[in-house]
Coordinates of C-alpha atoms and ligand atoms in Angstrom, one line a residue:
X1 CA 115.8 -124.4 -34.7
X2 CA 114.3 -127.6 -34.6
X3 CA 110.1 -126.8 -35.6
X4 CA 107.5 -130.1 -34.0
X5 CA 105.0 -130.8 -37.2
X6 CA 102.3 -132.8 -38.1
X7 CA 101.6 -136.2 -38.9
X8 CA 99.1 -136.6 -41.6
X9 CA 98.9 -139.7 -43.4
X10 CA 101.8 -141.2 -42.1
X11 CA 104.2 -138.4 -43.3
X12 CA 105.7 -135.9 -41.2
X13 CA 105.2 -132.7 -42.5
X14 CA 106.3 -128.7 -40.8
X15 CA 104.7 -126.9 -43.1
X16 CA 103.5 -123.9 -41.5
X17 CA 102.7 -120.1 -42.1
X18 CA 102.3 -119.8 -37.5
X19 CA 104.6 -121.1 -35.2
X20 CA 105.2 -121.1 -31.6
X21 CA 108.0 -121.5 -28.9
X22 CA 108.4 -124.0 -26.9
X23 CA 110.5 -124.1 -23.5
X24 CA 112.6 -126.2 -21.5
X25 CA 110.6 -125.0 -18.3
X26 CA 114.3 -126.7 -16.8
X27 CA 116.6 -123.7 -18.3
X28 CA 114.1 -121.1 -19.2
X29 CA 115.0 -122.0 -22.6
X30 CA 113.4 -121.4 -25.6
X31 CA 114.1 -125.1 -26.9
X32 CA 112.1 -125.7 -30.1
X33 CA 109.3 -124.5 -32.2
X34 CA 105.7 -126.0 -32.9
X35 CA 103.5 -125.3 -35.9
X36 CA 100.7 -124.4 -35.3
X37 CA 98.0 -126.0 -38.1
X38 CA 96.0 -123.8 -40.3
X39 CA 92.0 -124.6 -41.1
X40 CA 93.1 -126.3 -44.9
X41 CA 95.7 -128.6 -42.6
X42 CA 93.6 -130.1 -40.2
X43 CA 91.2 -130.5 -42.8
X44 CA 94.0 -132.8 -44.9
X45 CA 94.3 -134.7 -41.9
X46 CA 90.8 -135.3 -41.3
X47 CA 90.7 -136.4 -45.1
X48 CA 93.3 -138.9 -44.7
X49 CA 91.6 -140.2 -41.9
X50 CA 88.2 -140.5 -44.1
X51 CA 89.8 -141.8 -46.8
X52 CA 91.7 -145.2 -44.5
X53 CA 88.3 -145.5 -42.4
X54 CA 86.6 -148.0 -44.6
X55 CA 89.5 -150.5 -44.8
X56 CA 90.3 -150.1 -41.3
X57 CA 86.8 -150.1 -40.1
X58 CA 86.9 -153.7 -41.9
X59 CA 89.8 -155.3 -40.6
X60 CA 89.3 -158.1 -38.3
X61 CA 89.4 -157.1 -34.6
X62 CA 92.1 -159.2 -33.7
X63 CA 94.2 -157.8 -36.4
X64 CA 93.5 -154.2 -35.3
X65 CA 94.3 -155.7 -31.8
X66 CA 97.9 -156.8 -33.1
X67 CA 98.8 -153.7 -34.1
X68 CA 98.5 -152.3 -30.4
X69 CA 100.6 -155.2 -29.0
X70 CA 103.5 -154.1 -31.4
X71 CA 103.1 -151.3 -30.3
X72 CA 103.3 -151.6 -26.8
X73 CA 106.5 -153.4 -27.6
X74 CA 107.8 -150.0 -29.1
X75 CA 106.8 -147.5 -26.5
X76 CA 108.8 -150.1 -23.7
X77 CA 111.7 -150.2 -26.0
X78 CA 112.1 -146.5 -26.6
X79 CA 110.9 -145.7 -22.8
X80 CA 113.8 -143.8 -22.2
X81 CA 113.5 -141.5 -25.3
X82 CA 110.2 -140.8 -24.2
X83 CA 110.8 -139.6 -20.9
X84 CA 114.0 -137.7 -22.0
X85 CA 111.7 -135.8 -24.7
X86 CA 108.7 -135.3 -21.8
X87 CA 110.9 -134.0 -19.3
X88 CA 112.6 -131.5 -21.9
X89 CA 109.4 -129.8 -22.3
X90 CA 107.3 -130.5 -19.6
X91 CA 109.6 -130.1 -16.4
X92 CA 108.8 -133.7 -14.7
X93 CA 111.8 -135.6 -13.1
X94 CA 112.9 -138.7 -15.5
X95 CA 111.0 -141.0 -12.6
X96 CA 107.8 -139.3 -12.9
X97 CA 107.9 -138.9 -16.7
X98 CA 108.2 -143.1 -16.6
X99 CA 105.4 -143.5 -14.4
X100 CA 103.4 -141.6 -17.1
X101 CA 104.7 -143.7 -19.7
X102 CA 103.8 -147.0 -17.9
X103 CA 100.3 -145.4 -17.0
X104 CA 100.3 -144.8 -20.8
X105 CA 101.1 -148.4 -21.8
X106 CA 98.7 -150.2 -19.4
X107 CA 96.1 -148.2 -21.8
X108 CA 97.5 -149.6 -24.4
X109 CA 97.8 -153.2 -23.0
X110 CA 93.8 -152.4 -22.1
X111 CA 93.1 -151.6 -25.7
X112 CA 94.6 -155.2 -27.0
X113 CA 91.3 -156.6 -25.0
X114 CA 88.9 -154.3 -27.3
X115 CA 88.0 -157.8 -29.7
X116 CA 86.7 -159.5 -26.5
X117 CA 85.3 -156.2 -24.8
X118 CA 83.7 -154.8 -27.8
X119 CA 81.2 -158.3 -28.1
X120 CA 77.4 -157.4 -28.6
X121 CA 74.7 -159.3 -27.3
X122 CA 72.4 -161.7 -29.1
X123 CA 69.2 -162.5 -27.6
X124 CA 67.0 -165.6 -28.7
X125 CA 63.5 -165.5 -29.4
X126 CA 61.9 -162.1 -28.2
X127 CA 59.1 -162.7 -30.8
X128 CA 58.5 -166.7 -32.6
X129 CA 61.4 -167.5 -34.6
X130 CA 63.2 -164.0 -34.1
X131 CA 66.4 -163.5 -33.0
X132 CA 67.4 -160.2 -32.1
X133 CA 71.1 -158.7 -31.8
X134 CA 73.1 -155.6 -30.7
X135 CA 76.5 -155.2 -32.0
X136 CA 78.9 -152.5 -31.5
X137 CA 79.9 -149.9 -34.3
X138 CA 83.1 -147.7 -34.8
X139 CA 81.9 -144.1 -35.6
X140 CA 84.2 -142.6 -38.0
X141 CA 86.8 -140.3 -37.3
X142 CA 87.2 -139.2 -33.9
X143 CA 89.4 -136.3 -32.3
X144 CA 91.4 -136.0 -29.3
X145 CA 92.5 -132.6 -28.0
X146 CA 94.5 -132.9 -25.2
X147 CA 96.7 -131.0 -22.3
X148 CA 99.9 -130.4 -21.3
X149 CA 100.6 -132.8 -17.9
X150 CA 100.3 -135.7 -19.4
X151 CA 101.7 -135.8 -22.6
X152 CA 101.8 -139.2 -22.9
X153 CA 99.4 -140.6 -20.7
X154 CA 96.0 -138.4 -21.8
X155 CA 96.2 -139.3 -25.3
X156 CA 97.1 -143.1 -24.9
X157 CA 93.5 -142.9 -22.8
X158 CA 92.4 -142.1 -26.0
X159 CA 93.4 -143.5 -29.6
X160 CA 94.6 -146.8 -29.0
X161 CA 90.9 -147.7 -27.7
X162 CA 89.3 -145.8 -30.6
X163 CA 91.6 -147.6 -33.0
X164 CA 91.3 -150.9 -31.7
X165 CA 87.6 -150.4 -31.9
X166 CA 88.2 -149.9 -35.8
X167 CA 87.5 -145.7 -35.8
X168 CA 90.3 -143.3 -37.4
X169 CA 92.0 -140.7 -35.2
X170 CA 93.0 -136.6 -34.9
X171 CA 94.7 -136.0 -32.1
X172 CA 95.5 -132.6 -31.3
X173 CA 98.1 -132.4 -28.6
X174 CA 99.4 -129.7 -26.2
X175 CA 101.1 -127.1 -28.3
X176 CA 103.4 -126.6 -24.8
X177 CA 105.0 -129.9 -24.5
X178 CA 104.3 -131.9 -28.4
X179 CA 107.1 -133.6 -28.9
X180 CA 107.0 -136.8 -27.0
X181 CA 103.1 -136.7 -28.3
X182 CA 103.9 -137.2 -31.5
X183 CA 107.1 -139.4 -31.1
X184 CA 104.9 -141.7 -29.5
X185 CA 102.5 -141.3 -32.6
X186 CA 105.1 -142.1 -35.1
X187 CA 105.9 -145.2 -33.5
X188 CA 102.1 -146.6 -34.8
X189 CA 103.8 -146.6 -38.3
X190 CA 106.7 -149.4 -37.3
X191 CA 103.9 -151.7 -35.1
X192 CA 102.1 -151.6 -38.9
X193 CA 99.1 -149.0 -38.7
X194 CA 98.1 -148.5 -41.7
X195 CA 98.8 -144.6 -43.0
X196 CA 95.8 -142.3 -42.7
X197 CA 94.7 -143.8 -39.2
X198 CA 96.1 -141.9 -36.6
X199 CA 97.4 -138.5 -37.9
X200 CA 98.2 -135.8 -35.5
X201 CA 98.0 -131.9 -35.8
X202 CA 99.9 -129.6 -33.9
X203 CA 98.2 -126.5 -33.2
X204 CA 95.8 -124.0 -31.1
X205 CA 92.3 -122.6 -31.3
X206 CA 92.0 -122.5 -34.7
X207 CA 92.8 -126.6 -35.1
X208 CA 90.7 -127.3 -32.4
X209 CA 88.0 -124.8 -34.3
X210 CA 88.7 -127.0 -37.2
X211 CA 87.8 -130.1 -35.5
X212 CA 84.9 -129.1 -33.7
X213 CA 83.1 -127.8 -37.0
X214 CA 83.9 -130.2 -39.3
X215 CA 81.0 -132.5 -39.8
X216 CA 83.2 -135.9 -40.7
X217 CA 84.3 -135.8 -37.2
X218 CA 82.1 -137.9 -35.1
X219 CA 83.2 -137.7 -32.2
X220 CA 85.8 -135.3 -29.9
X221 CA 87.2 -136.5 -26.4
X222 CA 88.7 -133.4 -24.7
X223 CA 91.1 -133.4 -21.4
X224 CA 92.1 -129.7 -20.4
X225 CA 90.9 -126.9 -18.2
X226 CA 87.4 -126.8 -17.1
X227 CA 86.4 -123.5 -19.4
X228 CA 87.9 -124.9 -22.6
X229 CA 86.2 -128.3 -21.4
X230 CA 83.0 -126.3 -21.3
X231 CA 83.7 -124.6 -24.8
X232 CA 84.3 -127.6 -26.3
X233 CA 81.0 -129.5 -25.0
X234 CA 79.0 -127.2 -25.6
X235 CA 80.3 -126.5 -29.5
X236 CA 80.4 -130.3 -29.7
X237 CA 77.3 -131.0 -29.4
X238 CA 75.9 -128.2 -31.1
X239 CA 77.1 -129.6 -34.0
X240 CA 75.9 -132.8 -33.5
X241 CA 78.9 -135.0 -31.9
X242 CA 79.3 -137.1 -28.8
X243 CA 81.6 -135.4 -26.5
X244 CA 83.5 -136.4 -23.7
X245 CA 85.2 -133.4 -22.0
X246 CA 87.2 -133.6 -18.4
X247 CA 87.7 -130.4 -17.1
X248 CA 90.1 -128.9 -14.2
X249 CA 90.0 -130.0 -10.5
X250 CA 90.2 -129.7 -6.2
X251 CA 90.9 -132.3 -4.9
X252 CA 90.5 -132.6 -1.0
X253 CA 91.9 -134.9 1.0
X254 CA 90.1 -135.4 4.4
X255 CA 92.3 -136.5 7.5
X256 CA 90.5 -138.1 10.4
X257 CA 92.2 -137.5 13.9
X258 CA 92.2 -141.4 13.6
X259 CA 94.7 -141.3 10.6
X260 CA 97.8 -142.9 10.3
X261 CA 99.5 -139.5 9.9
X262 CA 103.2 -140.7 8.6
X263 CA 100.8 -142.8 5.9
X264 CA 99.2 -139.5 5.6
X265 CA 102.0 -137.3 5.2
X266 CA 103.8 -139.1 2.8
X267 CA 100.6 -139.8 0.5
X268 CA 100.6 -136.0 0.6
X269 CA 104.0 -134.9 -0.3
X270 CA 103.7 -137.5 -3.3
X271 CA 100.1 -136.4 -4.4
X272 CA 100.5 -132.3 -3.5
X273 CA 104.1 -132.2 -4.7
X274 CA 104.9 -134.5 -7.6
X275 CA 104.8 -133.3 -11.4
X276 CA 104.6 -129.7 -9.5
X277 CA 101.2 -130.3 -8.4
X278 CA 100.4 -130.3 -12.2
X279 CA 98.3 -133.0 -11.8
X280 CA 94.6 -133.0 -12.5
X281 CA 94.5 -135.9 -9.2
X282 CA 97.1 -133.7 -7.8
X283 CA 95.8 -133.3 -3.4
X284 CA 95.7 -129.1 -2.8
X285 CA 93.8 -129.2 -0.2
X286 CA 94.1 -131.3 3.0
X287 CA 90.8 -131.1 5.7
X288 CA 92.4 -131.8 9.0
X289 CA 89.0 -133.0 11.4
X290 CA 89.7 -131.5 14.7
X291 CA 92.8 -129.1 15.7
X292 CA 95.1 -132.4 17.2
X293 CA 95.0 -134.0 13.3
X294 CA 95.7 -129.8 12.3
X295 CA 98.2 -129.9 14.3
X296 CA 100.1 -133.3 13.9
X297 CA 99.5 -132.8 10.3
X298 CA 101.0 -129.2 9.9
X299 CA 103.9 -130.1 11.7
X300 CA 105.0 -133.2 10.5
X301 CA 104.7 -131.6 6.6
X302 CA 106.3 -128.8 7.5
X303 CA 109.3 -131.4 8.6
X304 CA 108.5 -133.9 5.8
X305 CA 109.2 -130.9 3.3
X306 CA 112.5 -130.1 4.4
X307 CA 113.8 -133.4 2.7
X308 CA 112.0 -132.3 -0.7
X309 CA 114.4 -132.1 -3.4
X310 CA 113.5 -129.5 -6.6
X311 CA 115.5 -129.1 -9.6
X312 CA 116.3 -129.9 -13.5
X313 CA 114.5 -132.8 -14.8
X314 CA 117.3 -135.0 -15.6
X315 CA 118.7 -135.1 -12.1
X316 CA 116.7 -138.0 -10.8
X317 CA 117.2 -137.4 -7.4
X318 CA 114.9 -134.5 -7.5
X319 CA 111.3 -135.2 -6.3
X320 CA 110.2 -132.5 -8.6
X321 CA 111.1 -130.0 -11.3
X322 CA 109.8 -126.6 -12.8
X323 CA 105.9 -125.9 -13.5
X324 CA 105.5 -125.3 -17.1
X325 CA 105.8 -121.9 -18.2
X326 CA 107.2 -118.4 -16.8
X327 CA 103.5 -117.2 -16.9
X328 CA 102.1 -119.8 -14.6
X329 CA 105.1 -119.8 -11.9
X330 CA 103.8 -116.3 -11.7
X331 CA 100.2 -117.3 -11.3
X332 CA 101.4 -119.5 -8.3
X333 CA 103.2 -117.4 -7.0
X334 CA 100.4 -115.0 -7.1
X335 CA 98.0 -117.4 -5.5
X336 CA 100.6 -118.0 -2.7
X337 CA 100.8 -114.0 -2.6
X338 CA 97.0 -113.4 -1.7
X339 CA 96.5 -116.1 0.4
X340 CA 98.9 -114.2 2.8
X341 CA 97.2 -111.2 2.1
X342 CA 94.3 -112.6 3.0
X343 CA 95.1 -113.9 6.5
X344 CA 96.4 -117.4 6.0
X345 CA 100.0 -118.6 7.3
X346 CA 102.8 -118.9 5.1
X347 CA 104.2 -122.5 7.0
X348 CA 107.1 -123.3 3.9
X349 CA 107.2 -120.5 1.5
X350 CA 108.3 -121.2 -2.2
X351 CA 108.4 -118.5 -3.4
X352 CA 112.0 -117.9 -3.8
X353 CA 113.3 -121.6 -5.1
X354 CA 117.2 -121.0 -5.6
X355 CA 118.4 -123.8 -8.1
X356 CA 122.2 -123.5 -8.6
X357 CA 123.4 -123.4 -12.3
X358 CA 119.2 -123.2 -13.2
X359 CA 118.3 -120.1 -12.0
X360 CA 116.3 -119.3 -14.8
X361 CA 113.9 -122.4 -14.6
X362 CA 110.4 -121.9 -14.1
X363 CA 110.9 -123.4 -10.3
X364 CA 108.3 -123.0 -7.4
X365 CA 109.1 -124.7 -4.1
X366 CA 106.7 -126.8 -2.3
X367 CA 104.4 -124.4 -0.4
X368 CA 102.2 -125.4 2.9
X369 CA 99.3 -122.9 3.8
X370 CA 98.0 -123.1 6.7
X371 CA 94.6 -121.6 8.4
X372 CA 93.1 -121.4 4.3
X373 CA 89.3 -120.2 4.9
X374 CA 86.8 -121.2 1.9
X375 CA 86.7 -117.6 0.8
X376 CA 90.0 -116.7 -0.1
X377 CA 91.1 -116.7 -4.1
X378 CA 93.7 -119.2 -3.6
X379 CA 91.0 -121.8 -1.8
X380 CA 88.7 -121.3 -4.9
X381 CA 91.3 -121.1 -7.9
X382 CA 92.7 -124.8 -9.1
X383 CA 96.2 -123.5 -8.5
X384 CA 97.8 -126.2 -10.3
X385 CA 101.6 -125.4 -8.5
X386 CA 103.6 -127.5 -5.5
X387 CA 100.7 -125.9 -3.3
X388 CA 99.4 -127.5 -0.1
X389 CA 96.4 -125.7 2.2
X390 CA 95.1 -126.9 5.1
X391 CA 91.6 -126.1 6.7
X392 CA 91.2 -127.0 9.9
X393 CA 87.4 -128.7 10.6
X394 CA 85.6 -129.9 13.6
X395 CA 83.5 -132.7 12.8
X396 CA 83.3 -135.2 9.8
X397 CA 79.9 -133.4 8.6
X398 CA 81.9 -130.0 8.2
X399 CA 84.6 -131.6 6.3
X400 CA 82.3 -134.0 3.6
X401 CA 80.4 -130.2 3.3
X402 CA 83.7 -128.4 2.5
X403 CA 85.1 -131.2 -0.1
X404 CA 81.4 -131.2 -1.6
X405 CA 80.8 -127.4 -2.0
X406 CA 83.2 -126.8 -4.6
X407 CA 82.9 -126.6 -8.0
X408 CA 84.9 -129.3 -8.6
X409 CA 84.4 -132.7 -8.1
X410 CA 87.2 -135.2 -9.9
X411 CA 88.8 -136.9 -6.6
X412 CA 88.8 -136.7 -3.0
X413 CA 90.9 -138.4 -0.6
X414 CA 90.2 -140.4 2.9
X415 CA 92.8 -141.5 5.8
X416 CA 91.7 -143.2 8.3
X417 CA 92.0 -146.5 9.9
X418 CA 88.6 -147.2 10.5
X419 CA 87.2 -148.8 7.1
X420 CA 83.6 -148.3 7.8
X421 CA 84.5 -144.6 8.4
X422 CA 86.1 -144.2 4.9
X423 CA 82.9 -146.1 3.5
X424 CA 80.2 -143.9 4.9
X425 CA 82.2 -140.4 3.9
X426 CA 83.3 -142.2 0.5
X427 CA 79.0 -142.6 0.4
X428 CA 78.5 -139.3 0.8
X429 CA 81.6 -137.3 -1.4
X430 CA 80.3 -136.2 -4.5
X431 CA 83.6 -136.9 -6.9
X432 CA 83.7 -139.5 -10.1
X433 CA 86.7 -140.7 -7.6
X434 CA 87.7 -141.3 -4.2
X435 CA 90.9 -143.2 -2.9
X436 CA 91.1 -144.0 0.7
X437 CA 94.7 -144.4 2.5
X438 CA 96.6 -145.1 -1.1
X439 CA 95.8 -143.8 -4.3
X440 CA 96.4 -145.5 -7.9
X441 CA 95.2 -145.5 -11.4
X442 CA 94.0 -148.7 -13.1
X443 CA 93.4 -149.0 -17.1
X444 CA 90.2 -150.6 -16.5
X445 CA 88.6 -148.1 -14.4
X446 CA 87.0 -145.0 -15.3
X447 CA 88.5 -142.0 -15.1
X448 CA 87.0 -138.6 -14.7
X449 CA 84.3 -136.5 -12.5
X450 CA 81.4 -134.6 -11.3
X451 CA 80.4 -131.0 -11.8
X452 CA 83.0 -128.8 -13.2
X453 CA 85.4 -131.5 -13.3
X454 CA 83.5 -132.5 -16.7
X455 CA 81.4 -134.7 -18.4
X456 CA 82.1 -138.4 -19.2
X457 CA 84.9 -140.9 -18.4
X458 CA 88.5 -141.8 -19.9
X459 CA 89.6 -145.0 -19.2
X460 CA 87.5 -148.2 -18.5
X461 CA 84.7 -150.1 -20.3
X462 CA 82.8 -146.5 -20.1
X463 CA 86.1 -145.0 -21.7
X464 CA 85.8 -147.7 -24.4
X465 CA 82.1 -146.9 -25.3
X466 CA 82.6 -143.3 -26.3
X467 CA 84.3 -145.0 -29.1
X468 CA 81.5 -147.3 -30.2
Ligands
NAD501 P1 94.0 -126.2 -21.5 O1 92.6 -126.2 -21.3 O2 94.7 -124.8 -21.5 O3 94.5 -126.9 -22.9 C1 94.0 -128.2 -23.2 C2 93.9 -128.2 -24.7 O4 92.9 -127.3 -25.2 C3 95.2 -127.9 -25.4 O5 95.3 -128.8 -26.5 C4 95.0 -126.5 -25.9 O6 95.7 -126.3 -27.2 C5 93.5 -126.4 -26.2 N1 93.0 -125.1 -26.0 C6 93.4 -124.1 -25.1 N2 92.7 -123.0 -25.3 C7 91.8 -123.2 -26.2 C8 90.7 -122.4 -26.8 N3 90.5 -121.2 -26.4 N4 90.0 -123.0 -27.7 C9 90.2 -124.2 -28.1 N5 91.1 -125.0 -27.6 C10 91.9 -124.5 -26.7 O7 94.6 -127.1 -20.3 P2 96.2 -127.3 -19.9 O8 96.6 -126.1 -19.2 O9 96.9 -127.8 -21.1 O10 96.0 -128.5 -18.9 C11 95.8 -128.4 -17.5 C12 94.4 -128.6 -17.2 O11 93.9 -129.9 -17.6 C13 94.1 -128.5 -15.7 O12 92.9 -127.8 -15.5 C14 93.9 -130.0 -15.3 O13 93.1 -130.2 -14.1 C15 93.2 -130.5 -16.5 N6 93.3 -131.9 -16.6 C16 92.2 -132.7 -16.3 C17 92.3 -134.1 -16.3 C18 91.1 -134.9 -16.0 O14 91.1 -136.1 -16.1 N7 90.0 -134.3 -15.5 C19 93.5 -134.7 -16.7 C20 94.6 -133.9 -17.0 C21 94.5 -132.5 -17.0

């Protein structure tokens, strides 16, 4: 069986004493093993990085910069390899796994700017005849550690920018979906990388252990669950490194009784539904204000939904595919399970998908809960499945309350047609984002949250800086 290694110093190696499976959440299938990095591995990679930093470090910008166009070049000509080798391991339908990739590339196209964004400033006489100047530094070798939605997209937030900016990489991918992570990877080689700069180590705690206390890593950017997010802060920066950690998510998305509710109901199906609702933006909870929008809203998902296709990931006619292991179609389910026993209604139940010829895919059906209350489990959990609630709310203030008192605080979401509406609540929702009748992502914006969604941003001129 085919066993995902480790790039170190731009040879692949699978050497090995753990391994682990890794499914085709499609078939059920056991498809492939990844090896899991010991301690003395992760600590060759993190010398290879050391040893190319100071020749890197010095290469002109624009050279560095070059590298990342080639680049970009390669990841559009072997798109569809790509999404083939995302959706294998992942679940996502072939149109999803490309809007990843292209989210992935406009990071890349973002981190050919790094020679113009990366300036300093010089200011002229602060004191007789003296100058004085900032300028902008790489740090070293920098980590990534990254999840499993996005196997593409989270870590081209990160390296190419920290490259560009002249620093060395360790990425540690998902050990659940690695492949397309470190196909991606390899592809650095061809656009001329020197070897040693990016290296990536497959692996689990004991990689990311690795990272975390070795003191030639300078700095570690973490995208994951919110306790992990929190390990990894914390350990971070007790030993000493800037950290950027973005942790889990609930998103709300508020519906005035002014909303265009088709525009509403077809943002939702997208944003609840895609990827599985494995989505860290992904909408799992809509705040109807007043029972007409509850009602209008209920019913025309409950119709919407009948249309929504679920199945293998190579059939691109499905809207979406399996979640990404047996374990967590359980968890759903589970969530789905106590929200019933808890007094909501059960308005499309997934919890028996029937996928002819796939019947042992990890498969939930797009669920709609209706009448959640803030104190059942399946309100406060980030369920991370094809899940939507709905809590009903009479007034605006009620609803900005509900989206603000939870832990969370990554993205919220407005429809309404009044623009001065959507300003004011927008004002008043504490969440690093909020998208109002349309949502989108944008290289050059920040990316990340409040609260227990984490601390710092991906993405942007703030993204960039964690790097410098
Ligand atoms: P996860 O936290 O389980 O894993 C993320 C990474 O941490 C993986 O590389 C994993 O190997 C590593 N890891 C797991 N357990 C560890 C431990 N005990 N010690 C050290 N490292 C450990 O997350 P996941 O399930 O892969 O991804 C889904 C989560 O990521 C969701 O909560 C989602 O909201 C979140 N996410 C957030 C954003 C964001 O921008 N805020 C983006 C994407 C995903």
């Amino acid at each position: 069986m085919t066993v995902v290694g480790h790039l170190i110093n731009g040879q692949m190696t699978t050497e090995s004493e753990r391994t682990q499976d890794v499914y085709n959440p499609s078939t059920g299938e056991v498809s492939k093993q990844v090896a899991l990095a010991s301690k003395t591995t992760v600590e060759d990679a993190i010398a290879a990085a050391q040893a190319a930093y100071p020749e890197w470090r010095n290469t002109p910008a624009i050279k560095r910069a070059r590298v990342m166009f080639k680049f970009k070049d390669l990841l559009e000509q072997h798109a569809d390899k790509i999404c083939a080798l995302i959706g294998e391991e992942h679940g996502k339908i072939s149109h999803d796994a490309a809007g990843e990739l292209q989210r992935g590339i406009e990071n890349v196209e973002y981190a050919c700017c790094a020679p113009e964004l990366q300036k300093g400033e010089h200011s002229k006489n602060v004191a007789p005849n003296i100058d004085s100047w900032s300028e902008f530094q790489p740090l070293g070798v920098v980590a990534g550690i990254t999840p499993f939605n996005f196997p593409a997209m989270v870590p081209l937030w990160m390296y190419p920018m920290a490259i560009v900016c002249g620093n060395c990489f360790i990425l540690k991918p998902s050990e659940r979906d690695p492949s397309s992570t470190l196909f991606i990877a390899e592809l650095l080689k061809e656009a001329g990388l020197p070897d040693g700069v990016m290296n990536v180590v497959n692996g689990d705690k004991e990689a990311v252990d690795t990272l975390l206390n070795d003191e030639r890593i300078k700095a570690v950017s973490f995208v994951g669950s919110t306790p992990i997010a929190e390990y990894i802060y914390r350990t971070a920066n007790a030993n000493g490194k800037r950290c950027q950690a973005l942790g889990g998510a609930k998103n709300h998305a508020i519906v005035m009784p002014d909303a265009d509710m088709d525009n509403a109901v077809a943002q939702l199906l997208g944003a609840a539904f895609g990827s599985s609702g494995e989505r860290c933006m992904a909408l799992s909870v809509a705040v109807a204000v007043g029972d007409a929008a509850a009602d209008a809203l209920v019913n025309k998902m409950q119709e919407a939904m009948k249309g929504l296709k679920i199945g293998p990931c190579h059939d691109a006619d499905n809207d979406f595919g399996p979640v990404i292991t047996q374990q967590h179609q359980q968890k759903v389910f589970g969530y789905i399970d106590s929200a019933e026993q808890q007094g909501a209604a059960i308005v499309v139940d997934g919890r028996n998908p029937s996928i002819d010829g796939y019947e042992n895919g990890f498969y939930v059906g797009g669920t709609l809960i209706d009448r959640v209350t803030p104190e059942m489990d399946s309100y406060n959990a980030e369920i991370f499945g094809p899940v939507l609630s709905i809590i009903p709310f009479e007034t605006e203030e009620e609803a900005i309350k509900i989206a603000n008192d939870t832990p969370y605080g990554l993205l919220n979401f407005i429809q309404t047609q009044d623009q001065k509406k959507a300003n004011r609540v927008a004002r008043k929702l504490r969440s690093g984002m909020v998208d109002i009748n349309g949502a989108g992502l944008a290289p050059d914006a920040p990316f990340g949250g409040y609260k227990h969604s984490g601390i710092g941003r991906e993405a942007g001129k703030l993204g960039l800086e964690e790097y410098l």
